[in-house]
PDB file of C-alpha atoms in Angstrom:
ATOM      1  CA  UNK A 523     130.269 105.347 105.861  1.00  0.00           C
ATOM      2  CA  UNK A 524     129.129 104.596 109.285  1.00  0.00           C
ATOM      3  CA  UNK A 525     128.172 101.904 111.116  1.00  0.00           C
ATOM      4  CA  UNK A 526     124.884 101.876 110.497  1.00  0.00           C
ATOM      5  CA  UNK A 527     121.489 101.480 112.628  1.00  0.00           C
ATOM      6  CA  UNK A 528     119.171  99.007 113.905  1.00  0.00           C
ATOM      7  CA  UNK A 529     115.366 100.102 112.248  1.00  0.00           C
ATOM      8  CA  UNK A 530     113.981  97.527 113.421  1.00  0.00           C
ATOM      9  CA  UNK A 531     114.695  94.165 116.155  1.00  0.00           C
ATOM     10  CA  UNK A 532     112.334  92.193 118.229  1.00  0.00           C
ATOM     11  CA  UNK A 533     115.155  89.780 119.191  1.00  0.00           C
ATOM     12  CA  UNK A 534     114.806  87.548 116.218  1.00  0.00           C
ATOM     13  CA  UNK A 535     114.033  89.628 113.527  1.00  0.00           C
ATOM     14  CA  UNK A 536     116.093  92.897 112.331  1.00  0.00           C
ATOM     15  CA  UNK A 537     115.930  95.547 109.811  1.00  0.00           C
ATOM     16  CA  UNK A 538     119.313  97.612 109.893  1.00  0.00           C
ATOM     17  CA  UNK A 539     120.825 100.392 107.788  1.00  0.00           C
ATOM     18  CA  UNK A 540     124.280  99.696 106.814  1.00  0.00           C
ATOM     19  CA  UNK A 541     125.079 103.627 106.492  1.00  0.00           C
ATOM     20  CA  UNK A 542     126.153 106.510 104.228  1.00  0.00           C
ATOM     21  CA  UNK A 543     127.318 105.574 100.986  1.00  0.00           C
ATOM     22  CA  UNK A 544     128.863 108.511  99.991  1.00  0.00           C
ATOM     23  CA  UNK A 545     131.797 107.926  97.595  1.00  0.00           C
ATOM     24  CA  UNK A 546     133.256 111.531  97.569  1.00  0.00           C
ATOM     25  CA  UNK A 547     132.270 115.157  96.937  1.00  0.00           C
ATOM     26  CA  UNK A 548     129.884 115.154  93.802  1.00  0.00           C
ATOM     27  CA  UNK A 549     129.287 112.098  93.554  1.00  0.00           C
ATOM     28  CA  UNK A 550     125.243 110.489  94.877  1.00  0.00           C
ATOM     29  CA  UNK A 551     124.951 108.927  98.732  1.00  0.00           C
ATOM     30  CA  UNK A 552     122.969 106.116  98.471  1.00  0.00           C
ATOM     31  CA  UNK A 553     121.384 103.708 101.386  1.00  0.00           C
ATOM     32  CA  UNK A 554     122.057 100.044 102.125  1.00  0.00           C
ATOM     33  CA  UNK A 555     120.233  97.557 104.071  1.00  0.00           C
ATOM     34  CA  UNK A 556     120.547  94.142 105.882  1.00  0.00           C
ATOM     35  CA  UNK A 557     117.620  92.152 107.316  1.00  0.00           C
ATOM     36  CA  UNK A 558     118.473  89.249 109.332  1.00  0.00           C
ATOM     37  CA  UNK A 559     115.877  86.463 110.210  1.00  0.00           C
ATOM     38  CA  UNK A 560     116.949  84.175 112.853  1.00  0.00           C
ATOM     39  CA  UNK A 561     120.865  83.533 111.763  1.00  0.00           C
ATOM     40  CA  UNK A 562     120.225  84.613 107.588  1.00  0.00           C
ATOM     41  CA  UNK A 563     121.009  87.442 105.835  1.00  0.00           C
ATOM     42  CA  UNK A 564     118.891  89.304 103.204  1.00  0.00           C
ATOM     43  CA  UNK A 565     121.281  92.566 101.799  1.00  0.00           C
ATOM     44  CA  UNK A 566     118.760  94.560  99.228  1.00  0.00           C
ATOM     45  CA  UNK A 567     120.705  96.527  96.848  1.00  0.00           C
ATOM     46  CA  UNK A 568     123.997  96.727  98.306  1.00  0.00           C
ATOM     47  CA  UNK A 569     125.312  99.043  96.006  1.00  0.00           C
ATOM     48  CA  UNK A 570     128.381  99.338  93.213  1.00  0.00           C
ATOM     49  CA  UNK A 571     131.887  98.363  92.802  1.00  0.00           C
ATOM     50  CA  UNK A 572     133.894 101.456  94.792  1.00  0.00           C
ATOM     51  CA  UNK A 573     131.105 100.993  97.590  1.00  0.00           C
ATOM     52  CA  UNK A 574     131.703  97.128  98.137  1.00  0.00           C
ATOM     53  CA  UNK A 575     134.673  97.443 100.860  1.00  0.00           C
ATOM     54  CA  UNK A 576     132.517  99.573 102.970  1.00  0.00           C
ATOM     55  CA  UNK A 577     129.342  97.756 102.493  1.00  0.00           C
ATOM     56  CA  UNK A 578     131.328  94.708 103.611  1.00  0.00           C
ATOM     57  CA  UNK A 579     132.697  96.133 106.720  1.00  0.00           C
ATOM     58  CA  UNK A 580     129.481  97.322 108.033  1.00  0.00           C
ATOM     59  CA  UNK A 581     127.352  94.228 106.967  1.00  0.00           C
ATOM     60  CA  UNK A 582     129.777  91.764 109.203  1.00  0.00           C
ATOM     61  CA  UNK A 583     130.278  93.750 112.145  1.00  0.00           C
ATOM     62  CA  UNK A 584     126.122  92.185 112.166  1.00  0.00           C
ATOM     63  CA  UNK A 585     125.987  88.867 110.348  1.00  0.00           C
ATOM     64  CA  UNK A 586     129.107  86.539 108.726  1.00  0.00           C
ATOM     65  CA  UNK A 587     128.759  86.688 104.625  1.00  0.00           C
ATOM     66  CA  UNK A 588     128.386  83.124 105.260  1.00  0.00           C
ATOM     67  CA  UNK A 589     124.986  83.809 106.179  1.00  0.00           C
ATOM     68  CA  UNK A 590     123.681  85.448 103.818  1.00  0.00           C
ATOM     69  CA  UNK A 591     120.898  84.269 101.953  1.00  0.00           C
ATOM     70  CA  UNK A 592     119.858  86.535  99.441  1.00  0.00           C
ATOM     71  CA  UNK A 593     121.037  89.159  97.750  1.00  0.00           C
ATOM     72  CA  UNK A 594     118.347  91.562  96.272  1.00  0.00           C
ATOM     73  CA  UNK A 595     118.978  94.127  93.630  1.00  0.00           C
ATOM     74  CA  UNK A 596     116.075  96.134  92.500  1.00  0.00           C
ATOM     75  CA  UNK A 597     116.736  97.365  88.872  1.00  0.00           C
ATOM     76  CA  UNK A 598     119.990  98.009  86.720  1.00  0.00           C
ATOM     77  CA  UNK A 599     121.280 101.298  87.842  1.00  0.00           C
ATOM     78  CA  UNK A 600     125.237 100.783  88.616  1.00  0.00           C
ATOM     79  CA  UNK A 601     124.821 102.272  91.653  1.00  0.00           C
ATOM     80  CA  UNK A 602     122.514  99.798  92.619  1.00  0.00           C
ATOM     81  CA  UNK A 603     124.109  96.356  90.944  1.00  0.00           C
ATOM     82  CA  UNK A 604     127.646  96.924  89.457  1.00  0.00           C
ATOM     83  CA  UNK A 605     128.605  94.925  92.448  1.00  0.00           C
ATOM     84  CA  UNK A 606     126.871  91.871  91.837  1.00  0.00           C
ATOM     85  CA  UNK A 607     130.265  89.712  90.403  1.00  0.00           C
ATOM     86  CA  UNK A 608     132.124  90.688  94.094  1.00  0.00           C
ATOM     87  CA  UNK A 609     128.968  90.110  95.469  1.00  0.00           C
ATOM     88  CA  UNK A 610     128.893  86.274  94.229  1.00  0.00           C
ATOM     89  CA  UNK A 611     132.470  85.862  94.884  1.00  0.00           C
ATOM     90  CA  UNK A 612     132.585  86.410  98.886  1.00  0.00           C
ATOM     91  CA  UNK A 613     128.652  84.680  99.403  1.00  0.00           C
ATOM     92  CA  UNK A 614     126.900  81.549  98.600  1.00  0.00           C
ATOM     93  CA  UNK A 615     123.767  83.647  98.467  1.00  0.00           C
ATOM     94  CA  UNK A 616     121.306  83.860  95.208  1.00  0.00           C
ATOM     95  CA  UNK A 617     120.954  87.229  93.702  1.00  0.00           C
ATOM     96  CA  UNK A 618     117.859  88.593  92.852  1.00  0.00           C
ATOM     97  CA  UNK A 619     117.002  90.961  90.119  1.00  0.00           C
ATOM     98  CA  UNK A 620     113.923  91.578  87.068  1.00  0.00           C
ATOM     99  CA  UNK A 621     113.949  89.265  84.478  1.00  0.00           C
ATOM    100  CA  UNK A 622     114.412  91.988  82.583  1.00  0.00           C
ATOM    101  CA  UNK A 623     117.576  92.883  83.342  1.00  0.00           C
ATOM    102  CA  UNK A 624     119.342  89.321  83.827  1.00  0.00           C
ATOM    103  CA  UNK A 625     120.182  89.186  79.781  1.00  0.00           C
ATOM    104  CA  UNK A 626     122.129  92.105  80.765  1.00  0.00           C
ATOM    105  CA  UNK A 627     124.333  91.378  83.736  1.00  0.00           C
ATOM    106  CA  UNK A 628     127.324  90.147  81.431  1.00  0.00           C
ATOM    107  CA  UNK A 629     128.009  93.708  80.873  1.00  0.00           C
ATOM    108  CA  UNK A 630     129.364  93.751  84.684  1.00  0.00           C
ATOM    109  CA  UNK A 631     131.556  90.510  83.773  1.00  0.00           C
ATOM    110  CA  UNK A 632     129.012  87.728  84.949  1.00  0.00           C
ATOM    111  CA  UNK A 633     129.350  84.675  83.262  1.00  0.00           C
ATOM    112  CA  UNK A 634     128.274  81.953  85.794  1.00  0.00           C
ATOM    113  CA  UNK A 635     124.338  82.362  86.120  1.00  0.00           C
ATOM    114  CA  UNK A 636     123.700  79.435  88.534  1.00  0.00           C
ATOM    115  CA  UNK A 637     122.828  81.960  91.762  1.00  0.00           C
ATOM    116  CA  UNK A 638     121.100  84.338  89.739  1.00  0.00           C
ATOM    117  CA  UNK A 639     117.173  84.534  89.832  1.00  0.00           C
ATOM    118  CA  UNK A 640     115.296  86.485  87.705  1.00  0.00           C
ATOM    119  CA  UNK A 641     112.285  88.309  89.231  1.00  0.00           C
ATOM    120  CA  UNK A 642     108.950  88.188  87.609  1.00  0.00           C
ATOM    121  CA  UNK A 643     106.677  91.450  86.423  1.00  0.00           C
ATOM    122  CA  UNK A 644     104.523  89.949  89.116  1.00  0.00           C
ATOM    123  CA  UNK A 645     107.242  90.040  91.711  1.00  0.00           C
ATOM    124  CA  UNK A 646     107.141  86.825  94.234  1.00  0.00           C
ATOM    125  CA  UNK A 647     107.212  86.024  97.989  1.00  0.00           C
ATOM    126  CA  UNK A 648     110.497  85.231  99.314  1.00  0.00           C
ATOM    127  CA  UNK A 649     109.780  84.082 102.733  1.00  0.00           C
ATOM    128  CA  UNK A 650     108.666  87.137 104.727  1.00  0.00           C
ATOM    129  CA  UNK A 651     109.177  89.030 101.974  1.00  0.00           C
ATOM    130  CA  UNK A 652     107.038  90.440  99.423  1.00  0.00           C
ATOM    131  CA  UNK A 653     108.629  91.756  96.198  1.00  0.00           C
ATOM    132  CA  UNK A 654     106.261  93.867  94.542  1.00  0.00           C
ATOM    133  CA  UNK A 655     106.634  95.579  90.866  1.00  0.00           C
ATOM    134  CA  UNK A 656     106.885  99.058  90.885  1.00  0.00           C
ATOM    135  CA  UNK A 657     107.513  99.343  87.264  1.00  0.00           C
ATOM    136  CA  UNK A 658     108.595 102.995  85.968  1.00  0.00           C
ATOM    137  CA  UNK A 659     109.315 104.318  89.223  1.00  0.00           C
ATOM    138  CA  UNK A 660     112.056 104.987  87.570  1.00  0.00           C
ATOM    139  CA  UNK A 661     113.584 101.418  86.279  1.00  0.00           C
ATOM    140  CA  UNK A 662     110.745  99.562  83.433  1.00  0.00           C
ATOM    141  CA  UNK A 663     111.701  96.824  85.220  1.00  0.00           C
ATOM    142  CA  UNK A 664     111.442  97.831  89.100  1.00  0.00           C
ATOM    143  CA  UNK A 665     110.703  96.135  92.313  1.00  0.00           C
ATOM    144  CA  UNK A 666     110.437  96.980  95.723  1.00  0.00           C
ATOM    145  CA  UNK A 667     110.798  94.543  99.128  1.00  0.00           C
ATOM    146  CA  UNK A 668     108.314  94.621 102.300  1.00  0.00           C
ATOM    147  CA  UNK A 669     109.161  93.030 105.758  1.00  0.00           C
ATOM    148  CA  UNK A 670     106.071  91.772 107.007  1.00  0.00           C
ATOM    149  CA  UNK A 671     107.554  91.424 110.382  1.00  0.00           C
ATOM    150  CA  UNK A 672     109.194  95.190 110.527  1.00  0.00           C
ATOM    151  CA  UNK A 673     106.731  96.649 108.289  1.00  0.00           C
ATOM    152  CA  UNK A 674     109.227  98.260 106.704  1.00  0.00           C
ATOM    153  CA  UNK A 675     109.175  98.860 102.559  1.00  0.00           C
ATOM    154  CA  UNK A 676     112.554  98.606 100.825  1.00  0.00           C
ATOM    155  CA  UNK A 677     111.808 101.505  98.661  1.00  0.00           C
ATOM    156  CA  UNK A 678     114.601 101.311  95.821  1.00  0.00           C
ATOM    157  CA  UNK A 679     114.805 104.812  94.396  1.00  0.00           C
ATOM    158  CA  UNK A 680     111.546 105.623  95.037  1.00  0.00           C
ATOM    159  CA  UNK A 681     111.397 108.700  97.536  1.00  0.00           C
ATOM    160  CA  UNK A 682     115.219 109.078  96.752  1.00  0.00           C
ATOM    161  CA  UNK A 683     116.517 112.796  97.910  1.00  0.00           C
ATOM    162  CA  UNK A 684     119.750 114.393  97.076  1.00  0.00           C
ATOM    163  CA  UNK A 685     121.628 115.640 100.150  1.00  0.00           C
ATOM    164  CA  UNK A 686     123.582 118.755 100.160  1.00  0.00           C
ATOM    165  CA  UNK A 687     127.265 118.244 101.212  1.00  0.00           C
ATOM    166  CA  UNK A 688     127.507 117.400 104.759  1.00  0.00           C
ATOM    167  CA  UNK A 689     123.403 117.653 105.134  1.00  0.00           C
ATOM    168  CA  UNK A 690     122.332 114.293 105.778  1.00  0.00           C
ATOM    169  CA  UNK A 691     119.765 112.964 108.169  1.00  0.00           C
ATOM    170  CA  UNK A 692     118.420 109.411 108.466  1.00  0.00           C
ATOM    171  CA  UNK A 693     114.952 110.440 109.413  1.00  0.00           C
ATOM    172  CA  UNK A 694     112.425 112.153 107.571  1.00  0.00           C
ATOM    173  CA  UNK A 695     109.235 112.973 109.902  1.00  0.00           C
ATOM    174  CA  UNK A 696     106.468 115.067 109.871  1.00  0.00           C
ATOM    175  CA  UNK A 697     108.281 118.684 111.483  1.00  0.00           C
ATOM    176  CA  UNK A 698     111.227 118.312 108.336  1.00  0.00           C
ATOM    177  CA  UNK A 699     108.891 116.622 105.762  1.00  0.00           C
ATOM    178  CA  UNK A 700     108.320 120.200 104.340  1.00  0.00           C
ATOM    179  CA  UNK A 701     111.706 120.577 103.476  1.00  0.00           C
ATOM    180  CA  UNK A 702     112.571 117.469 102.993  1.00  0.00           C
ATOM    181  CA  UNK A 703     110.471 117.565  99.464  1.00  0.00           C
ATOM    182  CA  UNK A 704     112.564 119.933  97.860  1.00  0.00           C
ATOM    183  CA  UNK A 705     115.242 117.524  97.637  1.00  0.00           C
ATOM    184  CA  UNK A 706     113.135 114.957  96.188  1.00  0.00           C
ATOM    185  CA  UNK A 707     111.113 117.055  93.820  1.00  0.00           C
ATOM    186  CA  UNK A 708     114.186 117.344  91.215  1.00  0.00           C
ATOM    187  CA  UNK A 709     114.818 113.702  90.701  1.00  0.00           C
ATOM    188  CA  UNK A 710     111.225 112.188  90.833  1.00  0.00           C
ATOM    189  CA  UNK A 711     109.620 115.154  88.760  1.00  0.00           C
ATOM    190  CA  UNK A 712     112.664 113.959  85.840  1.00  0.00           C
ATOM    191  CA  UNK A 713     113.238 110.269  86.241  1.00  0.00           C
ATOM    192  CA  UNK A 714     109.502 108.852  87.500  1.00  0.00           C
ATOM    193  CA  UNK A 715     107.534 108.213  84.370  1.00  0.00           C
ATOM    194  CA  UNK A 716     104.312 109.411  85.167  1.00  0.00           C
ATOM    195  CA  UNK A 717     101.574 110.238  87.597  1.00  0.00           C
ATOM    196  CA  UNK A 718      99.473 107.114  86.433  1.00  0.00           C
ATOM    197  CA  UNK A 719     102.794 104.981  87.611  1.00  0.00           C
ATOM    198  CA  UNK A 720     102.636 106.931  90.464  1.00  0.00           C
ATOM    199  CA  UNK A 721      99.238 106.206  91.595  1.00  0.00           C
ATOM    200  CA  UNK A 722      99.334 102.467  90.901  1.00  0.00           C
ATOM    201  CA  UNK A 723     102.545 102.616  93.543  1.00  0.00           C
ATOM    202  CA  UNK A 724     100.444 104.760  95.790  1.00  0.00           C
ATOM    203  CA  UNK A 725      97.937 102.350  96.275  1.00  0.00           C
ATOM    204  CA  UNK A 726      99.203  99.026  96.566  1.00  0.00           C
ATOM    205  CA  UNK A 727     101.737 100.962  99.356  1.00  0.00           C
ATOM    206  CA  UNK A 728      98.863 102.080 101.223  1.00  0.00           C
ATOM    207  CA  UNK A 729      97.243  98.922 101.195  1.00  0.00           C
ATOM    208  CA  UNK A 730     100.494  97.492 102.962  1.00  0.00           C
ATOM    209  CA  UNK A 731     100.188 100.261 105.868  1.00  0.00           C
ATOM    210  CA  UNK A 732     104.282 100.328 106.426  1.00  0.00           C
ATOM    211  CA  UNK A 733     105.102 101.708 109.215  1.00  0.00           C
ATOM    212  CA  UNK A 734     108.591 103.064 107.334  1.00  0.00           C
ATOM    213  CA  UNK A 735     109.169 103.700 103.898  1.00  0.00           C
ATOM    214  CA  UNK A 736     113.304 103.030 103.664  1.00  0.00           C
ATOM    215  CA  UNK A 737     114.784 104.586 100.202  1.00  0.00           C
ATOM    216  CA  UNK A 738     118.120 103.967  98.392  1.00  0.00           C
ATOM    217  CA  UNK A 739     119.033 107.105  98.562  1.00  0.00           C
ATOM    218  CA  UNK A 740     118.021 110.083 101.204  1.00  0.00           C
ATOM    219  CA  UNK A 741     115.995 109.606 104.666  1.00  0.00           C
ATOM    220  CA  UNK A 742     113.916 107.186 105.919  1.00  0.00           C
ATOM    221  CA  UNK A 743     110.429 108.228 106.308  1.00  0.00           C
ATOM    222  CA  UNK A 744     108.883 107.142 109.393  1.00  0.00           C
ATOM    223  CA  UNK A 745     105.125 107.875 111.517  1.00  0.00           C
ATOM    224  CA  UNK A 746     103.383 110.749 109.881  1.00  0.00           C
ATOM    225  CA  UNK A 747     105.756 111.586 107.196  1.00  0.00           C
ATOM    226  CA  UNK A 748     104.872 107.946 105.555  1.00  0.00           C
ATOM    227  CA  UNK A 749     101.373 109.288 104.828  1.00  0.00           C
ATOM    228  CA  UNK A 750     102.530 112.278 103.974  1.00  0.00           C
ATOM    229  CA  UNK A 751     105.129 111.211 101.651  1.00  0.00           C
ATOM    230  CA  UNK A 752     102.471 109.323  99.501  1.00  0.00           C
ATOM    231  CA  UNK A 753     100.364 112.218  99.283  1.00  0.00           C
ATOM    232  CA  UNK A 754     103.056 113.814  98.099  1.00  0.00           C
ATOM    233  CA  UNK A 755     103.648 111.783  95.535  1.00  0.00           C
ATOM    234  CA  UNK A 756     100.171 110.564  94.281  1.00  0.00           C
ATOM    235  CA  UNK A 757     100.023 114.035  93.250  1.00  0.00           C
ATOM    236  CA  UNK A 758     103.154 115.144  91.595  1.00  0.00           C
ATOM    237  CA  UNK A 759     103.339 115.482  88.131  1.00  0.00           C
ATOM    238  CA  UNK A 760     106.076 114.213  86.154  1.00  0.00           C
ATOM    239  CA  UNK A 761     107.833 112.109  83.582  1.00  0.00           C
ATOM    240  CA  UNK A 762     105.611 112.270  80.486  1.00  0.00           C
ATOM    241  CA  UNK A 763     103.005 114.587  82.557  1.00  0.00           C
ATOM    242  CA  UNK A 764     105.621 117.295  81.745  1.00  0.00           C
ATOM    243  CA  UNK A 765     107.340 116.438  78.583  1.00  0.00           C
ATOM    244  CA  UNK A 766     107.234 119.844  77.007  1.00  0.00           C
ATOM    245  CA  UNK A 767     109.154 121.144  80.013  1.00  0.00           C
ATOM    246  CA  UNK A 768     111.292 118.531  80.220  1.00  0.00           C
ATOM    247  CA  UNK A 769     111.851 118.996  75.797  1.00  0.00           C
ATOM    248  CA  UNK A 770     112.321 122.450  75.550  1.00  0.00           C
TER     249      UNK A 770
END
């Protein structure tokens, strides 16, 4: 993993990415992030149990765990929220995830529930941030984060790409967009549940106007290739769309 990069920072305000998760050959890269407001700390989905050393490295070489505030998890995936008990061990932060999932978290070992806040279907404001539901994209119970001061959306898997060893880029834009679909198409054709989930995503993102779309997994899309990646998507077919492909 390295060090990361600022996204976003008007002095008092950052978005950064923490870095390549990459565990080892075979195995997914995924994306974490940090914002920091003023002197607090929001990390959204930080990421599993063999990724926590790393994650930790990276996140104080910008902010003491002290400071952190909230910690957001978007669905149940492992490689999203296995880490939640180490999580709660080295911050006094709250940890945010669906209602839907909570009744599940003591299948990572969590017993003590008094930092853990379950997420309506609705989603919720949390400060400058807007959780929205983006339910079915892939997780029933899904949500995604925008910055209103970075315009940035937290994405979650949504736009997710799988990297060929030793291929990665941070940056999707419009000259590598092309290309850059052919690593999406795979995973969002099989794990998105349908165009009609796509479309309601589609349109409440476009009524946001980010100006970067920031997934857990695979490049940040950025100027153009933000339009272009919802075009791309409010017209792919998938999940139950394709069943009989997907069956036979």
């Amino acid at each position: 993993m390295e060090n990361g990069e600022i996204l976003y920072d008007d002095g008092k305000h950052k978005f950064i990415w923490l870095g390549w998760g990459r565990l080892e050959t075979g195995l997914i890269q995924t994306n974490q992030y940090l914002i920091i407001d003023g002197n607090k700390g929001v990390l959204l989905d930080p990421g599993g149990i063999h990724i926590f050393p790393k994650v930790v490295a990276n996140v104080t070489k910008y902010i003491d765990l002290d400071d952190i505030d909230v910690i957001f998890f978007s669905h149940q995936d492992p490689d999203v929220s296995s880490g939640i008990p180490m999580w709660l061990s080295v911050t006094n932060a709250n940890v945010y995830i669906s209602d839907l999932w909570v009744r599940f978290l003591p299948h990572f070992g969590i017993t003590d529930f008094s930092r853990i806040k379950g997420i309506p279907d609705g989603g919720q404001r949390l400060g400058d941030l807007e959780v929205i539901p983006a339910h079915f994209m892939h997780s029933p119970g899904n949500h995604i984060v925008f910055d209103s001061k970075s315009k940035i959306l937290f994405n979650a898997d949504i736009g997710a790409a799988v990297f060929n060893e030793g291929g990665e880029y941070l940056f999707v834009d419009k000259d590598n967009f092309n290309a850059h679909t052919a690593l999406m198409e795979g995973f969002h054709k099989r794990y998105i549940a349908s165009s009609n989930a796509c479309r309601y995503y589609v349109n409440k993102v476009r009524s946001l106007s980010p100006k970067m779309i920031a997934p857990q997994h695979g490049g940040v899309f950025r100027d153009e290739a933000v339009e272009m990646f919802l075009n791309w998507l409010g017209n792919l077919k998938c999940g139950t769309d394709i069943i009989d492909e997907l069956s036979r």
